[in-house]
Amino acid sequence: MHSSGLKIVDTVSWPVADLRCDWTEDCPIEAVAAAWDVYKPQLDAYVQRALDPREAPSYGVPGDQ
């Protein structure tokens, strides 16, 4: 096996996570799990930003007040 993916749905009308590892010689499931570990703490902020960017947490980038 060289590829793996994870799609997560919740209460909104789109998938809140759609993570993929399309090719690796290593374990693709571990690669997707590592991506999930990075994304999971940020998931709520991404959903909030999609629903109402004014209420989403600021990342402190130029132009983001």
mmCIF file of N, CA and C in Angstrom:
data_model
loop_
_atom_site.group_PDB
_atom_site.id
_atom_site.type_symbol
_atom_site.label_atom_id
_atom_site.label_comp_id
_atom_site.label_asym_id
_atom_site.label_seq_id
_atom_site.Cartn_x
_atom_site.Cartn_y
_atom_site.Cartn_z
ATOM 1 N N MET A 1 0.847 -1.165 0.000
ATOM 2 C CA MET A 1 0.000 0.000 0.000
ATOM 3 C C MET A 1 0.898 1.235 0.000
ATOM 4 N N HIS A 2 0.537 2.203 -0.844
ATOM 5 C CA HIS A 2 1.333 3.423 -0.968
ATOM 6 C C HIS A 2 0.536 4.692 -0.716
ATOM 7 N N SER A 3 -0.788 4.592 -0.639
ATOM 8 C CA SER A 3 -1.641 5.773 -0.502
ATOM 9 C C SER A 3 -2.651 5.573 0.616
ATOM 10 N N SER A 4 -3.090 6.698 1.184
ATOM 11 C CA SER A 4 -4.098 6.648 2.237
ATOM 12 C C SER A 4 -4.803 7.995 2.291
ATOM 13 N N GLY A 5 -5.983 8.010 2.868
ATOM 14 C CA GLY A 5 -6.715 9.261 2.993
ATOM 15 C C GLY A 5 -7.639 9.234 4.192
ATOM 16 N N LEU A 6 -8.052 10.419 4.605
ATOM 17 C CA LEU A 6 -8.967 10.578 5.730
ATOM 18 C C LEU A 6 -9.887 11.746 5.414
ATOM 19 N N LYS A 7 -11.179 11.479 5.368
ATOM 20 C CA LYS A 7 -12.173 12.532 5.155
ATOM 21 C C LYS A 7 -13.100 12.523 6.356
ATOM 22 N N ILE A 8 -13.309 13.699 6.960
ATOM 23 C CA ILE A 8 -14.142 13.816 8.154
ATOM 24 C C ILE A 8 -15.250 14.825 7.883
ATOM 25 N N VAL A 9 -16.470 14.417 8.203
ATOM 26 C CA VAL A 9 -17.616 15.320 8.087
ATOM 27 C C VAL A 9 -18.130 15.635 9.483
ATOM 28 N N ASP A 10 -18.837 16.763 9.576
ATOM 29 C CA ASP A 10 -19.366 17.204 10.865
ATOM 30 C C ASP A 10 -20.708 17.868 10.604
ATOM 31 N N THR A 11 -21.010 18.915 11.300
ATOM 32 C CA THR A 11 -22.327 19.543 11.201
ATOM 33 C C THR A 11 -22.454 20.522 10.044
ATOM 34 N N VAL A 12 -21.357 20.915 9.426
ATOM 35 C CA VAL A 12 -21.411 21.816 8.278
ATOM 36 C C VAL A 12 -21.591 20.999 7.003
ATOM 37 N N SER A 13 -21.850 21.674 5.892
ATOM 38 C CA SER A 13 -22.202 20.969 4.655
ATOM 39 C C SER A 13 -20.999 20.515 3.833
ATOM 40 N N TRP A 14 -19.797 20.699 4.348
ATOM 41 C CA TRP A 14 -18.599 20.280 3.632
ATOM 42 C C TRP A 14 -17.730 19.454 4.574
ATOM 43 N N PRO A 15 -16.812 18.649 4.015
ATOM 44 C CA PRO A 15 -15.886 17.904 4.879
ATOM 45 C C PRO A 15 -14.987 18.879 5.645
ATOM 46 N N VAL A 16 -14.851 18.675 6.937
ATOM 47 C CA VAL A 16 -13.997 19.554 7.742
ATOM 48 C C VAL A 16 -12.533 19.135 7.665
ATOM 49 N N ALA A 17 -12.288 17.950 7.163
ATOM 50 C CA ALA A 17 -10.919 17.491 6.923
ATOM 51 C C ALA A 17 -10.936 16.553 5.729
ATOM 52 N N ASP A 18 -9.955 16.715 4.877
ATOM 53 C CA ASP A 18 -9.784 15.842 3.714
ATOM 54 C C ASP A 18 -8.282 15.723 3.494
ATOM 55 N N LEU A 19 -7.675 14.786 4.186
ATOM 56 C CA LEU A 19 -6.221 14.632 4.195
ATOM 57 C C LEU A 19 -5.826 13.419 3.369
ATOM 58 N N ARG A 20 -4.739 13.557 2.622
ATOM 59 C CA ARG A 20 -4.296 12.464 1.759
ATOM 60 C C ARG A 20 -2.777 12.338 1.769
ATOM 61 N N CYS A 21 -2.338 11.134 1.573
ATOM 62 C CA CYS A 21 -0.952 10.844 1.231
ATOM 63 C C CYS A 21 -1.039 10.027 -0.053
ATOM 64 N N ASP A 22 -0.697 10.628 -1.170
ATOM 65 C CA ASP A 22 -0.919 9.977 -2.456
ATOM 66 C C ASP A 22 0.164 8.982 -2.844
ATOM 67 N N TRP A 23 1.350 9.101 -2.268
ATOM 68 C CA TRP A 23 2.374 8.105 -2.574
ATOM 69 C C TRP A 23 3.516 8.227 -1.583
ATOM 70 N N THR A 24 3.849 7.117 -0.974
ATOM 71 C CA THR A 24 5.024 7.059 -0.115
ATOM 72 C C THR A 24 5.514 5.625 -0.070
ATOM 73 N N GLU A 25 6.798 5.468 0.047
ATOM 74 C CA GLU A 25 7.369 4.140 0.247
ATOM 75 C C GLU A 25 7.217 3.717 1.702
ATOM 76 N N ASP A 26 7.016 4.711 2.593
ATOM 77 C CA ASP A 26 6.784 4.423 4.005
ATOM 78 C C ASP A 26 5.305 4.110 4.205
ATOM 79 N N CYS A 27 4.860 4.087 5.413
ATOM 80 C CA CYS A 27 3.464 3.772 5.715
ATOM 81 C C CYS A 27 2.574 4.992 5.460
ATOM 82 N N PRO A 28 1.685 4.940 4.465
ATOM 83 C CA PRO A 28 0.838 6.094 4.179
ATOM 84 C C PRO A 28 -0.160 6.393 5.301
ATOM 85 N N ILE A 29 -0.552 5.383 6.052
ATOM 86 C CA ILE A 29 -1.474 5.610 7.165
ATOM 87 C C ILE A 29 -0.788 6.454 8.237
ATOM 88 N N GLU A 30 0.471 6.167 8.506
ATOM 89 C CA GLU A 30 1.221 6.974 9.475
ATOM 90 C C GLU A 30 1.409 8.402 8.971
ATOM 91 N N ALA A 31 1.595 8.569 7.671
ATOM 92 C CA ALA A 31 1.746 9.915 7.102
ATOM 93 C C ALA A 31 0.462 10.720 7.268
ATOM 94 N N VAL A 32 -0.683 10.098 7.023
ATOM 95 C CA VAL A 32 -1.962 10.787 7.202
ATOM 96 C C VAL A 32 -2.203 11.063 8.686
ATOM 97 N N ALA A 33 -1.846 10.128 9.543
ATOM 98 C CA ALA A 33 -1.997 10.344 10.989
ATOM 99 C C ALA A 33 -1.147 11.524 11.448
ATOM 100 N N ALA A 34 0.052 11.664 10.903
ATOM 101 C CA ALA A 34 0.912 12.799 11.255
ATOM 102 C C ALA A 34 0.294 14.111 10.770
ATOM 103 N N ALA A 35 -0.283 14.104 9.575
ATOM 104 C CA ALA A 35 -0.960 15.301 9.067
ATOM 105 C C ALA A 35 -2.154 15.654 9.952
ATOM 106 N N TRP A 36 -2.897 14.639 10.388
ATOM 107 C CA TRP A 36 -4.044 14.865 11.272
ATOM 108 C C TRP A 36 -3.594 15.473 12.599
ATOM 109 N N ASP A 37 -2.474 15.000 13.140
ATOM 110 C CA ASP A 37 -1.953 15.543 14.397
ATOM 111 C C ASP A 37 -1.662 17.042 14.284
ATOM 112 N N VAL A 38 -1.218 17.482 13.113
ATOM 113 C CA VAL A 38 -0.946 18.902 12.889
ATOM 114 C C VAL A 38 -2.247 19.672 12.684
ATOM 115 N N TYR A 39 -3.166 19.101 11.915
ATOM 116 C CA TYR A 39 -4.396 19.812 11.541
ATOM 117 C C TYR A 39 -5.447 19.844 12.649
ATOM 118 N N LYS A 40 -5.551 18.775 13.421
ATOM 119 C CA LYS A 40 -6.631 18.647 14.407
ATOM 120 C C LYS A 40 -6.747 19.851 15.348
ATOM 121 N N PRO A 41 -5.659 20.358 15.933
ATOM 122 C CA PRO A 41 -5.801 21.502 16.838
ATOM 123 C C PRO A 41 -6.277 22.779 16.127
ATOM 124 N N GLN A 42 -6.155 22.828 14.794
ATOM 125 C CA GLN A 42 -6.531 24.006 14.024
ATOM 126 C C GLN A 42 -7.907 23.879 13.376
ATOM 127 N N LEU A 43 -8.507 22.707 13.446
ATOM 128 C CA LEU A 43 -9.748 22.417 12.733
ATOM 129 C C LEU A 43 -10.854 23.415 13.053
ATOM 130 N N ASP A 44 -11.117 23.673 14.310
ATOM 131 C CA ASP A 44 -12.201 24.585 14.679
ATOM 132 C C ASP A 44 -11.976 25.987 14.117
ATOM 133 N N ALA A 45 -10.737 26.449 14.128
ATOM 134 C CA ALA A 45 -10.436 27.777 13.593
ATOM 135 C C ALA A 45 -10.692 27.833 12.088
ATOM 136 N N TYR A 46 -10.356 26.763 11.367
ATOM 137 C CA TYR A 46 -10.617 26.734 9.925
ATOM 138 C C TYR A 46 -12.110 26.732 9.634
ATOM 139 N N VAL A 47 -12.876 25.986 10.411
ATOM 140 C CA VAL A 47 -14.329 25.970 10.221
ATOM 141 C C VAL A 47 -14.898 27.350 10.538
ATOM 142 N N GLN A 48 -14.455 27.945 11.642
ATOM 143 C CA GLN A 48 -14.939 29.276 11.999
ATOM 144 C C GLN A 48 -14.593 30.293 10.928
ATOM 145 N N ARG A 49 -13.400 30.206 10.383
ATOM 146 C CA ARG A 49 -12.980 31.135 9.329
ATOM 147 C C ARG A 49 -13.863 30.983 8.094
ATOM 148 N N ALA A 50 -14.267 29.772 7.783
ATOM 149 C CA ALA A 50 -15.154 29.550 6.634
ATOM 150 C C ALA A 50 -16.552 30.093 6.907
ATOM 151 N N LEU A 51 -17.023 29.944 8.136
ATOM 152 C CA LEU A 51 -18.373 30.391 8.481
ATOM 153 C C LEU A 51 -18.450 31.908 8.653
ATOM 154 N N ASP A 52 -17.480 32.488 9.346
ATOM 155 C CA ASP A 52 -17.470 33.930 9.607
ATOM 156 C C ASP A 52 -16.036 34.368 9.890
ATOM 157 N N PRO A 53 -15.323 34.804 8.875
ATOM 158 C CA PRO A 53 -13.908 35.160 9.049
ATOM 159 C C PRO A 53 -13.670 36.222 10.117
ATOM 160 N N ARG A 54 -14.640 37.092 10.357
ATOM 161 C CA ARG A 54 -14.463 38.142 11.369
ATOM 162 C C ARG A 54 -14.352 37.565 12.772
ATOM 163 N N GLU A 55 -14.936 36.408 13.001
ATOM 164 C CA GLU A 55 -14.936 35.790 14.329
ATOM 165 C C GLU A 55 -13.825 34.754 14.507
ATOM 166 N N ALA A 56 -13.069 34.502 13.451
ATOM 167 C CA ALA A 56 -12.020 33.481 13.515
ATOM 168 C C ALA A 56 -10.781 34.027 14.218
ATOM 169 N N PRO A 57 -9.997 33.148 14.835
ATOM 170 C CA PRO A 57 -8.760 33.586 15.481
ATOM 171 C C PRO A 57 -7.797 34.208 14.470
ATOM 172 N N SER A 58 -7.050 35.188 14.910
ATOM 173 C CA SER A 58 -6.052 35.833 14.066
ATOM 174 C C SER A 58 -4.765 35.015 14.087
ATOM 175 N N TYR A 59 -4.131 34.921 12.934
ATOM 176 C CA TYR A 59 -2.838 34.240 12.867
ATOM 177 C C TYR A 59 -1.683 35.225 12.928
ATOM 178 N N GLY A 60 -1.984 36.528 13.005
ATOM 179 C CA GLY A 60 -0.943 37.533 13.147
ATOM 180 C C GLY A 60 -0.145 37.789 11.885
ATOM 181 N N VAL A 61 -0.725 37.547 10.725
ATOM 182 C CA VAL A 61 -0.033 37.832 9.471
ATOM 183 C C VAL A 61 -0.386 39.253 9.035
ATOM 184 N N PRO A 62 0.456 39.892 8.218
ATOM 185 C CA PRO A 62 0.151 41.250 7.766
ATOM 186 C C PRO A 62 -1.243 41.324 7.138
ATOM 187 N N GLY A 63 -1.993 42.334 7.548
ATOM 188 C CA GLY A 63 -3.349 42.513 7.042
ATOM 189 C C GLY A 63 -4.397 41.792 7.861
ATOM 190 N N ASP A 64 -3.981 40.955 8.776
ATOM 191 C CA ASP A 64 -4.899 40.205 9.636
ATOM 192 C C ASP A 64 -4.931 40.904 10.986
ATOM 193 N N GLN A 65 -5.939 41.689 11.221
ATOM 194 C CA GLN A 65 -6.018 42.491 12.448
ATOM 195 C C GLN A 65 -6.525 41.669 13.598
#
